[in-house]
Amino acid sequence: MLAGNDAASRIMVALDYPDVDAARVLVRQLEGIPCYMKVGMQLFYAAGPEFVKELKQHGYRVFLDVKMHDIPNTVKGGANSVTKLGVDMFNIHAAGGVNMMQAALEGVEAALRDNPELTRPTVIAVTQLTSTDGRTMNEEIGIQGPVEEAVVRYARFAQQAGLDGVVASPQEVIRIKAACGESFQTVTPGIRPAGSELLDQSRVMTPQEAFAQGTDYIVIGRPITGAKDPRAAILAIIEELTNK
Ligand code: C5P
């Protein structure tokens, strides 16, 4: 069982919107609820850093889900820019390798040295996308073995590089925590409250099930953003988590 504000602060709402106006409507509807806001590439490419600043001014914590993957020097620069922007969390692909992940951390540190008032963002790795199945990973990407093994291997390398955690399917949380320790954070999408539509997610868990696996944050998009009353939808999730 989680306390009300603790439950809210561990829910990340995926603001998957094409423009800032649509995102603002949702943000207004959720006003006063201390959830995390996840800004992904669709909204960030359309709305840019200004909208992230706007969310910060409203007091939200922001997870910038832009999944950086490039040569180390470029990722270092990207990490430096998003740290200066004031995001609370961002992610990079573990497939970029340990050098690339360490370069991201160097970019973070450089920003903090330039402006000690900034807070250090949580940096997490994307392991194997949940949309990648075993066949795609084995045949197209060329990584052998089961997906779960690749996920844990990536998580270990992310930890070795000094990252704080990974994005993963809730099904993988126990294995990741066993390999990397409880304090290595997991952020899990693929969450569906009981009775809500699966849409294009296949292996899903309810919020309660995901927290029972030991996850640190759950990412929820359409069950909140697509609800007739998004505020009622998130409050119902918080209520369930608080009472169980
Ligand atoms: O609407 P829904 O709850 O399915 O949204 C899930 C969010 O989590 C989306 O923003 C999606 O991009 C993100 N995500 C995911 N699976 C991953 C990584 C990120 O669903 N493996």
Tab-separated table of C-alpha atoms and ligand atoms in Angstrom:
chain	number	residue	atom	x	y	z
A	1	MET	CA	0.000	0.000	0.000
A	2	LEU	CA	1.238	3.500	-0.847
A	3	ALA	CA	0.333	6.829	0.754
A	4	GLY	CA	-1.799	9.031	-1.549
A	5	ASN	CA	0.888	11.536	-2.570
A	6	ASP	CA	3.500	8.789	-2.781
A	7	ALA	CA	1.256	6.868	-5.191
A	8	ALA	CA	0.690	9.996	-7.302
A	9	SER	CA	4.394	10.829	-7.404
A	10	ARG	CA	5.182	7.369	-8.763
A	11	ILE	CA	2.768	7.668	-11.682
A	12	MET	CA	4.202	9.104	-14.895
A	13	VAL	CA	1.560	10.390	-17.269
A	14	ALA	CA	2.611	9.973	-20.914
A	15	LEU	CA	1.809	13.266	-22.662
A	16	ASP	CA	1.675	11.717	-26.123
A	17	TYR	CA	0.165	14.686	-27.919
A	18	PRO	CA	0.887	16.285	-31.296
A	19	ASP	CA	1.023	19.834	-29.979
A	20	VAL	CA	1.238	22.003	-26.946
A	21	ASP	CA	-2.447	23.014	-26.949
A	22	ALA	CA	-3.641	19.434	-26.592
A	23	ALA	CA	-1.074	18.759	-23.877
A	24	ARG	CA	-2.074	21.900	-21.959
A	25	VAL	CA	-5.705	20.753	-21.783
A	26	LEU	CA	-4.642	17.558	-20.002
A	27	VAL	CA	-2.191	19.356	-17.736
A	28	ARG	CA	-4.964	21.730	-16.652
A	29	GLN	CA	-7.291	18.791	-15.977
A	30	LEU	CA	-4.699	17.170	-13.699
A	31	GLU	CA	-3.805	20.380	-11.875
A	32	GLY	CA	-2.742	19.845	-8.268
A	33	ILE	CA	-2.027	16.113	-8.643
A	34	PRO	CA	1.703	15.590	-7.954
A	35	CYS	CA	2.287	13.097	-10.775
A	36	TYR	CA	5.365	12.987	-13.022
A	37	MET	CA	4.875	14.187	-16.614
A	38	LYS	CA	6.506	12.165	-19.396
A	39	VAL	CA	7.313	14.160	-22.524
A	40	GLY	CA	8.201	11.926	-25.449
A	41	MET	CA	9.554	12.669	-28.902
A	42	GLN	CA	6.196	13.526	-30.486
A	43	LEU	CA	5.488	16.396	-28.119
A	44	PHE	CA	9.114	17.463	-27.617
A	45	TYR	CA	9.782	17.743	-31.350
A	46	ALA	CA	6.596	19.807	-31.725
A	47	ALA	CA	6.638	21.908	-28.569
A	48	GLY	CA	10.353	22.070	-27.759
A	49	PRO	CA	12.132	23.068	-24.566
A	50	GLU	CA	9.655	25.884	-23.829
A	51	PHE	CA	6.900	23.449	-22.925
A	52	VAL	CA	9.232	21.528	-20.599
A	53	LYS	CA	10.009	24.848	-18.869
A	54	GLU	CA	6.275	25.511	-18.620
A	55	LEU	CA	5.711	22.155	-16.897
A	56	LYS	CA	8.561	22.902	-14.498
A	57	GLN	CA	7.036	26.309	-13.720
A	58	HIS	CA	3.811	24.495	-12.810
A	59	GLY	CA	5.835	22.436	-10.327
A	60	TYR	CA	5.816	19.129	-12.229
A	61	ARG	CA	8.681	16.710	-12.385
A	62	VAL	CA	9.468	15.929	-16.015
A	63	PHE	CA	10.758	12.720	-17.577
A	64	LEU	CA	12.109	13.558	-21.037
A	65	ASP	CA	11.656	10.297	-22.933
A	66	VAL	CA	13.802	11.011	-25.993
A	67	LYS	CA	15.881	7.812	-25.939
A	68	MET	CA	19.234	9.261	-27.044
A	69	HIS	CA	21.452	6.966	-29.129
A	70	ASP	CA	24.408	8.441	-31.024
A	71	ILE	CA	28.191	8.700	-30.825
A	72	PRO	CA	29.374	9.445	-27.264
A	73	ASN	CA	30.329	13.070	-27.953
A	74	THR	CA	26.901	13.859	-29.379
A	75	VAL	CA	25.069	12.136	-26.516
A	76	LYS	CA	27.273	14.042	-24.065
A	77	GLY	CA	26.080	17.274	-25.669
A	78	GLY	CA	22.447	16.151	-25.645
A	79	ALA	CA	22.655	15.168	-21.984
A	80	ASN	CA	24.271	18.507	-21.198
A	81	SER	CA	21.442	20.411	-22.909
A	82	VAL	CA	18.599	18.537	-21.219
A	83	THR	CA	20.266	18.885	-17.804
A	84	LYS	CA	20.468	22.666	-18.361
A	85	LEU	CA	16.806	22.572	-19.332
A	86	GLY	CA	16.036	21.212	-15.857
A	87	VAL	CA	14.468	17.833	-16.641
A	88	ASP	CA	14.242	15.461	-13.671
A	89	MET	CA	14.815	12.299	-15.688
A	90	PHE	CA	15.877	11.404	-19.224
A	91	ASN	CA	16.862	8.233	-21.032
A	92	ILE	CA	19.457	6.886	-23.429
A	93	HIS	CA	19.774	3.552	-25.247
A	94	ALA	CA	21.908	0.949	-23.479
A	95	ALA	CA	22.663	-0.373	-26.994
A	96	GLY	CA	24.916	2.678	-27.435
A	97	GLY	CA	27.407	0.958	-25.123
A	98	VAL	CA	29.100	1.792	-21.830
A	99	ASN	CA	31.256	4.574	-23.347
A	100	MET	CA	28.174	6.323	-24.693
A	101	MET	CA	26.351	5.996	-21.364
A	102	GLN	CA	29.362	7.358	-19.480
A	103	ALA	CA	29.581	10.243	-21.934
A	104	ALA	CA	25.964	11.119	-21.103
A	105	LEU	CA	26.901	11.303	-17.420
A	106	GLU	CA	29.873	13.520	-18.276
A	107	GLY	CA	27.460	15.850	-20.077
A	108	VAL	CA	25.277	15.941	-16.952
A	109	GLU	CA	28.248	16.653	-14.670
A	110	ALA	CA	29.502	19.441	-16.924
A	111	ALA	CA	26.092	21.144	-16.770
A	112	LEU	CA	26.042	20.844	-12.971
A	113	ARG	CA	29.549	22.331	-12.737
A	114	ASP	CA	28.460	25.294	-14.884
A	115	ASN	CA	25.337	25.863	-12.800
A	116	PRO	CA	25.410	24.311	-9.325
A	117	GLU	CA	21.774	25.302	-8.777
A	118	LEU	CA	20.625	22.644	-11.221
A	119	THR	CA	19.449	19.314	-9.842
A	120	ARG	CA	21.110	16.195	-11.143
A	121	PRO	CA	18.593	14.387	-13.377
A	122	THR	CA	18.005	10.663	-12.997
A	123	VAL	CA	19.522	8.976	-16.060
A	124	ILE	CA	18.029	5.680	-17.146
A	125	ALA	CA	18.670	3.301	-20.008
A	126	VAL	CA	16.320	1.834	-22.557
A	127	THR	CA	17.136	-1.869	-22.649
A	128	GLN	CA	15.223	-3.807	-25.289
A	129	LEU	CA	12.066	-2.014	-26.438
A	130	THR	CA	8.954	-3.909	-25.398
A	131	SER	CA	7.839	-3.754	-29.024
A	132	THR	CA	10.836	-5.922	-30.000
A	133	ASP	CA	10.007	-9.620	-29.950
A	134	GLY	CA	12.466	-12.521	-29.860
A	135	ARG	CA	12.458	-13.064	-33.616
A	136	THR	CA	13.175	-9.409	-34.407
A	137	MET	CA	15.956	-9.282	-31.814
A	138	ASN	CA	17.558	-12.564	-32.968
A	139	GLU	CA	17.154	-12.209	-36.732
A	140	GLU	CA	17.044	-8.495	-37.496
A	141	ILE	CA	19.088	-6.938	-34.696
A	142	GLY	CA	21.369	-9.981	-34.441
A	143	ILE	CA	21.350	-10.464	-30.664
A	144	GLN	CA	21.090	-14.156	-29.787
A	145	GLY	CA	19.189	-15.716	-26.882
A	146	PRO	CA	15.944	-14.773	-25.160
A	147	VAL	CA	14.881	-11.117	-24.862
A	148	GLU	CA	14.859	-11.324	-21.028
A	149	GLU	CA	18.554	-12.208	-21.007
A	150	ALA	CA	19.418	-9.283	-23.263
A	151	VAL	CA	17.404	-6.969	-21.021
A	152	VAL	CA	19.283	-8.042	-17.886
A	153	ARG	CA	22.638	-7.808	-19.691
A	154	TYR	CA	21.851	-4.253	-20.796
A	155	ALA	CA	20.712	-3.380	-17.266
A	156	ARG	CA	24.040	-4.596	-15.837
A	157	PHE	CA	26.021	-2.528	-18.351
A	158	ALA	CA	23.852	0.514	-17.603
A	159	GLN	CA	24.638	0.082	-13.924
A	160	GLN	CA	28.334	-0.415	-14.655
A	161	ALA	CA	28.309	2.863	-16.592
A	162	GLY	CA	26.848	4.605	-13.529
A	163	LEU	CA	23.231	5.038	-14.633
A	164	ASP	CA	20.391	5.081	-12.113
A	165	GLY	CA	18.069	2.529	-13.674
A	166	VAL	CA	16.239	1.299	-16.758
A	167	VAL	CA	12.944	1.466	-18.591
A	168	ALA	CA	11.552	-2.051	-18.712
A	169	SER	CA	8.455	-4.154	-18.955
A	170	PRO	CA	6.898	-4.838	-15.536
A	171	GLN	CA	7.505	-8.547	-16.259
A	172	GLU	CA	11.259	-7.882	-16.092
A	173	VAL	CA	11.432	-5.936	-12.821
A	174	ILE	CA	12.170	-8.870	-10.493
A	175	ARG	CA	15.016	-10.143	-12.685
A	176	ILE	CA	16.521	-6.650	-13.054
A	177	LYS	CA	16.364	-5.949	-9.314
A	178	ALA	CA	17.891	-9.370	-8.596
A	179	ALA	CA	20.777	-8.612	-10.954
A	180	CYS	CA	21.362	-4.949	-10.128
A	181	GLY	CA	19.960	-4.449	-6.621
A	182	GLU	CA	16.831	-2.856	-5.202
A	183	SER	CA	18.081	0.716	-5.502
A	184	PHE	CA	18.579	0.373	-9.280
A	185	GLN	CA	15.374	2.035	-10.488
A	186	THR	CA	12.827	0.638	-12.908
A	187	VAL	CA	10.337	2.687	-14.906
A	188	THR	CA	7.626	0.491	-16.377
A	189	PRO	CA	5.156	1.221	-19.200
A	190	GLY	CA	2.646	-1.388	-20.363
A	191	ILE	CA	0.290	-0.587	-17.506
A	192	ARG	CA	-3.443	-1.068	-17.761
A	193	PRO	CA	-5.829	-0.539	-14.832
A	194	ALA	CA	-8.276	-3.455	-14.477
A	195	GLY	CA	-11.024	-3.179	-17.079
A	196	SER	CA	-9.249	-0.730	-19.403
A	197	GLU	CA	-8.531	-1.493	-23.059
A	198	LEU	CA	-5.191	-3.052	-24.027
A	199	LEU	CA	-4.921	-0.968	-27.230
A	200	ASP	CA	-1.529	-1.869	-28.781
A	201	GLN	CA	0.136	-3.038	-25.550
A	202	SER	CA	0.270	-6.817	-25.246
A	203	ARG	CA	1.899	-7.964	-21.984
A	204	VAL	CA	0.382	-5.642	-19.430
A	205	MET	CA	0.033	-5.395	-15.672
A	206	THR	CA	-2.283	-3.360	-13.481
A	207	PRO	CA	-0.713	-0.562	-11.405
A	208	GLN	CA	-1.012	-2.715	-8.256
A	209	GLU	CA	0.633	-5.709	-9.928
A	210	ALA	CA	3.510	-3.577	-11.221
A	211	PHE	CA	4.224	-2.104	-7.779
A	212	ALA	CA	3.976	-5.585	-6.281
A	213	GLN	CA	6.861	-6.559	-8.614
A	214	GLY	CA	8.878	-3.796	-6.964
A	215	THR	CA	8.851	-1.194	-9.730
A	216	ASP	CA	9.681	2.406	-8.832
A	217	TYR	CA	7.555	4.250	-11.405
A	218	ILE	CA	4.705	3.291	-13.691
A	219	VAL	CA	4.071	5.010	-17.024
A	220	ILE	CA	0.438	5.375	-18.028
A	221	GLY	CA	-0.758	7.078	-21.183
A	222	ARG	CA	-4.062	6.430	-22.857
A	223	PRO	CA	-5.941	4.934	-19.885
A	224	ILE	CA	-5.619	8.482	-18.456
A	225	THR	CA	-5.212	10.753	-21.498
A	226	GLY	CA	-7.911	8.962	-23.499
A	227	ALA	CA	-10.434	8.733	-20.643
A	228	LYS	CA	-13.628	10.781	-20.773
A	229	ASP	CA	-12.561	12.283	-17.461
A	230	PRO	CA	-8.758	12.033	-17.142
A	231	ARG	CA	-8.740	13.528	-13.642
A	232	ALA	CA	-11.234	10.922	-12.412
A	233	ALA	CA	-9.179	8.187	-14.125
A	234	ILE	CA	-5.906	9.068	-12.382
A	235	LEU	CA	-7.635	9.662	-9.049
A	236	ALA	CA	-9.226	6.192	-9.293
A	237	ILE	CA	-5.763	4.664	-9.889
A	238	ILE	CA	-4.285	6.578	-6.932
A	239	GLU	CA	-7.229	5.511	-4.748
A	240	GLU	CA	-6.758	1.846	-5.684
A	241	LEU	CA	-3.045	2.016	-4.936
A	242	THR	CA	-3.634	3.758	-1.648
A	243	ASN	CA	-6.248	1.339	-0.405
A	244	LYS	CA	-4.572	-1.916	-1.288
B	1	C5P	O1	-0.829	4.854	-23.770
B	1	C5P	P1	0.122	3.900	-23.106
B	1	C5P	O2	-0.162	3.696	-21.622
B	1	C5P	O3	0.271	2.604	-23.855
B	1	C5P	O4	1.524	4.681	-23.185
B	1	C5P	C1	2.723	4.096	-22.800
B	1	C5P	C2	3.840	5.091	-22.947
B	1	C5P	O5	5.059	4.447	-22.601
B	1	C5P	C3	4.026	5.635	-24.350
B	1	C5P	O6	4.497	6.989	-24.232
B	1	C5P	C4	5.100	4.771	-24.954
B	1	C5P	O7	5.880	5.444	-25.904
B	1	C5P	C5	5.959	4.478	-23.712
B	1	C5P	N1	6.726	3.248	-23.806
B	1	C5P	C6	6.151	1.986	-23.967
B	1	C5P	N2	6.944	0.868	-24.054
B	1	C5P	C7	8.270	0.981	-23.984
B	1	C5P	C8	8.856	2.238	-23.809
B	1	C5P	C9	8.048	3.363	-23.724
B	1	C5P	O8	4.942	1.868	-24.028
B	1	C5P	N3	9.016	-0.092	-24.021
